[in-house]
CSV table of C-alpha atoms in Angstrom, one decimal:
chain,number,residue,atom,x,y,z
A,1,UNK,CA,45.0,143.6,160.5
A,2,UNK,CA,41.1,143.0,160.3
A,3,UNK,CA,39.7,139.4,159.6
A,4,UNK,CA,38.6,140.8,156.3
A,5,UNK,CA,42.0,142.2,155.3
A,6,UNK,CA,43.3,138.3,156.3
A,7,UNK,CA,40.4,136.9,154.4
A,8,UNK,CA,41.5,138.8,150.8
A,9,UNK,CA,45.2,137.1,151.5
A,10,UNK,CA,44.0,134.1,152.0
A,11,UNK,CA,41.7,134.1,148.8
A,12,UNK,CA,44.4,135.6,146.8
A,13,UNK,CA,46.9,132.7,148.2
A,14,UNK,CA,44.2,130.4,147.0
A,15,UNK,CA,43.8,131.1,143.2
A,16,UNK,CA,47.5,130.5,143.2
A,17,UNK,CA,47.7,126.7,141.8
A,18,UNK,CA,51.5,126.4,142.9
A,19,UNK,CA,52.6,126.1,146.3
A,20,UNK,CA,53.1,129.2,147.9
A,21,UNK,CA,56.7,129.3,148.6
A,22,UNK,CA,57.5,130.4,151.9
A,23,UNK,CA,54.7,127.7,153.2
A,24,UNK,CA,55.0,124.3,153.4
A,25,UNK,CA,52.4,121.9,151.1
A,26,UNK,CA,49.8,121.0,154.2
A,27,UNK,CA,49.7,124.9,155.0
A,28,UNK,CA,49.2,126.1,151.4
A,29,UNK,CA,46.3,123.3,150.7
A,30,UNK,CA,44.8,124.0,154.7
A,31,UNK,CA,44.7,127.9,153.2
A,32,UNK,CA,43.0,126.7,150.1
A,33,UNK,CA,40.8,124.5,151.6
A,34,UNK,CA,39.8,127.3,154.3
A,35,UNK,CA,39.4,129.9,151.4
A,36,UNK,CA,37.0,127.7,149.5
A,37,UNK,CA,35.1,127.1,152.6
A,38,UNK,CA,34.7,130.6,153.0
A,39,UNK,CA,33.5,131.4,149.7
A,40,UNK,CA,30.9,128.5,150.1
A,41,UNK,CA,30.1,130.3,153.4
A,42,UNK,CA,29.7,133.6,151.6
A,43,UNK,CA,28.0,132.5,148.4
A,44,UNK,CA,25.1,130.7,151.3
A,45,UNK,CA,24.8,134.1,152.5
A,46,UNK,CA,24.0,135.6,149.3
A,47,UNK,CA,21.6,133.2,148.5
A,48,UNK,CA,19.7,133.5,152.0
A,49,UNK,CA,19.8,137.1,151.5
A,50,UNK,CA,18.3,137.1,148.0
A,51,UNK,CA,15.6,134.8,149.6
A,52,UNK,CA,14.7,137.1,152.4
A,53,UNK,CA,14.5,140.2,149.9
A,54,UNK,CA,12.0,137.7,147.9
A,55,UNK,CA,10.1,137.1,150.8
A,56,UNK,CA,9.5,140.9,151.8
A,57,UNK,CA,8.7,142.0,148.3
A,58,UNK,CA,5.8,139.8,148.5
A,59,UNK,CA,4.9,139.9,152.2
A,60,UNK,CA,5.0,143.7,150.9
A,61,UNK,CA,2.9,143.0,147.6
A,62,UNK,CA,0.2,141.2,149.9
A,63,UNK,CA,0.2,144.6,152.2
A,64,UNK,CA,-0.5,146.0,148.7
A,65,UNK,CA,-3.5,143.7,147.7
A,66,UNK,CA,-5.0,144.1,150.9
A,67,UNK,CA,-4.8,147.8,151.2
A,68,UNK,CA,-6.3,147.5,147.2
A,69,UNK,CA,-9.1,145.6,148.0
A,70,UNK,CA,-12.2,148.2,148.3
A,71,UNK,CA,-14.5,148.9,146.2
A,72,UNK,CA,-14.7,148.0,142.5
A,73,UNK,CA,-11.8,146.5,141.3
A,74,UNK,CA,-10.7,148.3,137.9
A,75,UNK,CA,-6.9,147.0,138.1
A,76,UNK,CA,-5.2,143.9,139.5
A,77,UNK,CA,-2.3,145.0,141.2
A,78,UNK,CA,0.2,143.2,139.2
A,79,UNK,CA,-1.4,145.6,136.0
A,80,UNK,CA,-4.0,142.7,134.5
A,81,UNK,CA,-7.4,143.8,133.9
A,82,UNK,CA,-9.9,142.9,136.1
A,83,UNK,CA,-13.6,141.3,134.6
A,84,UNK,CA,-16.6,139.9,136.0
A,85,UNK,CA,-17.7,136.5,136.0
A,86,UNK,CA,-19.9,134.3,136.8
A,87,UNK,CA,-19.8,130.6,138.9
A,88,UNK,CA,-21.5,128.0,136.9
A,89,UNK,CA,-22.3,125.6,139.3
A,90,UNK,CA,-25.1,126.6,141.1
A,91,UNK,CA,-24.6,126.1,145.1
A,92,UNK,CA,-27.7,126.0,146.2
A,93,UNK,CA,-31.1,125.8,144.3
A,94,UNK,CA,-32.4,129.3,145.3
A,95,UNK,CA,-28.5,130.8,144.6
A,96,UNK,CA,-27.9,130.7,141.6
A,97,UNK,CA,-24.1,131.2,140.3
A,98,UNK,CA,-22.0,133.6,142.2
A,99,UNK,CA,-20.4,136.5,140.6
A,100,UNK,CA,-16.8,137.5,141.3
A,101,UNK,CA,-14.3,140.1,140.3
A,102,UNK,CA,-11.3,138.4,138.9
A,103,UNK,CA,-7.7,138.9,137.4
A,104,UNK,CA,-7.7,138.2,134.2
A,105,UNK,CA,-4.2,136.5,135.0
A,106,UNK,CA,-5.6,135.2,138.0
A,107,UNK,CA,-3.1,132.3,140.0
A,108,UNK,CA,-4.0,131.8,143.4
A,109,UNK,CA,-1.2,133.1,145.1
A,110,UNK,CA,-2.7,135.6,146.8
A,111,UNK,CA,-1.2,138.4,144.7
A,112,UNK,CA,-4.4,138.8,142.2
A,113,UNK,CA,-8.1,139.9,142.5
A,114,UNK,CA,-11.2,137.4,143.0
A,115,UNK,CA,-13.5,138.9,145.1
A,116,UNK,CA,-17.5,138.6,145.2
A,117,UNK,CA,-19.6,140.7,143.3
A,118,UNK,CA,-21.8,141.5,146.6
A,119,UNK,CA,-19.1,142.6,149.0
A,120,UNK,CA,-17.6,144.9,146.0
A,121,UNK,CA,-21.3,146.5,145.3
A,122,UNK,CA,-22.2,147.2,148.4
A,123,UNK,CA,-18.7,148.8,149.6
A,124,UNK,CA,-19.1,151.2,146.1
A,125,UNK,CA,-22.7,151.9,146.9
A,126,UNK,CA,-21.6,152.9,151.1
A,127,UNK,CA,-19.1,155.0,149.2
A,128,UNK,CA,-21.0,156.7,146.6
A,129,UNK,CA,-23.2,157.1,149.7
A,130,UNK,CA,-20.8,159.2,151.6
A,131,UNK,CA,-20.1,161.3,148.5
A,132,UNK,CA,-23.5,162.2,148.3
A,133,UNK,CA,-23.7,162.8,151.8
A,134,UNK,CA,-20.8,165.2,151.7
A,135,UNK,CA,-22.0,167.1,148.3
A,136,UNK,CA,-25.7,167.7,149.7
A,137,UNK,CA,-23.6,169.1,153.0
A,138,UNK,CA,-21.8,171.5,150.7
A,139,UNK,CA,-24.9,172.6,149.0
A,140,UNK,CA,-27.1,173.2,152.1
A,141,UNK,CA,-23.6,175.2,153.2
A,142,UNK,CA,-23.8,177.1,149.6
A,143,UNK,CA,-27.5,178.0,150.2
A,144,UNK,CA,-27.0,179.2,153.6
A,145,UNK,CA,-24.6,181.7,152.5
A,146,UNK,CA,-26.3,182.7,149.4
A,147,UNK,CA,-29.3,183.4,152.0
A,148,UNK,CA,-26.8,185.7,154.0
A,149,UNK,CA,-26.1,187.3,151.4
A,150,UNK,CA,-28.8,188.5,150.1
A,151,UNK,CA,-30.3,189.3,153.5
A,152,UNK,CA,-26.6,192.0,153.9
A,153,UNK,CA,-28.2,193.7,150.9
């Protein structure tokens, strides 16, 4: 017989209240006691497992943000929208107040969105760059074969 097989005798010997008949007292209350022990044992593994799924789902979630985190912000990963704002306190006398992208549920857990205005801008503007790039490439391709064609003619 497995230990697991011996384990379900033993827990259903335990939610017996009565002695258990063909054992003597100290046996019966050792099988209860080691029963109990066992579900204590079992109900710590559940809860460290529970823990460990917490901690992936956001080690995952912050794989997520991090991954999100180009560009202009339109959504928050956890669904808020994201708005613009402005620092008040000025840092320096030729700075004045920074402007960030943030959650509008923003907690600083490292699962919402506050990130400055600059970086965002200039990563949209690299990108709207490259799309420009590639249409101009597509049009000078169009031309090209427009050309050919009219030259087979």
């Amino acid at each position: 017989m497995s230990f697991g097989g011996w384990l379900e005798i033993i827990h259903s010997f335990s939610r017996v209240k009565k002695k258990i008949p063909f054992l003597s007292l100290a046996t019966s209350k050792a099988i209860r006691r080691f029963a109990d022990f066992e579900t204590v044992k079992v109900h710590n593994m559940e809860e460290e497992l529970r823990d460990q799924k917490a901690h992936m789902d956001y080690y995952n979630m912050l794989h997520l943000v991090s991954e999100a985190q180009f560009g202009i912000p339109k959504l928050c990963p956890c669904g808020a929208i994201t708005k613009e704002t402005v620092e008040e306190e000025d840092t320096y006398d030729y700075f004045p107040g920074k402007r960030y992208f943030v959650c509008t549920q923003f907690t600083n857990d490292g699962l919402h969105f506050r990130q400055p205005w600059v970086k965002d801008i200039q990563e949209e503007v690299e990108r709207l760059k490259e799309r420009y790039h590639a249409q101009e490439k597509v049009l000078r391709e169009c031309q090209a074969l427009k050309v050919s064609d009219e030259f087979m003619l």
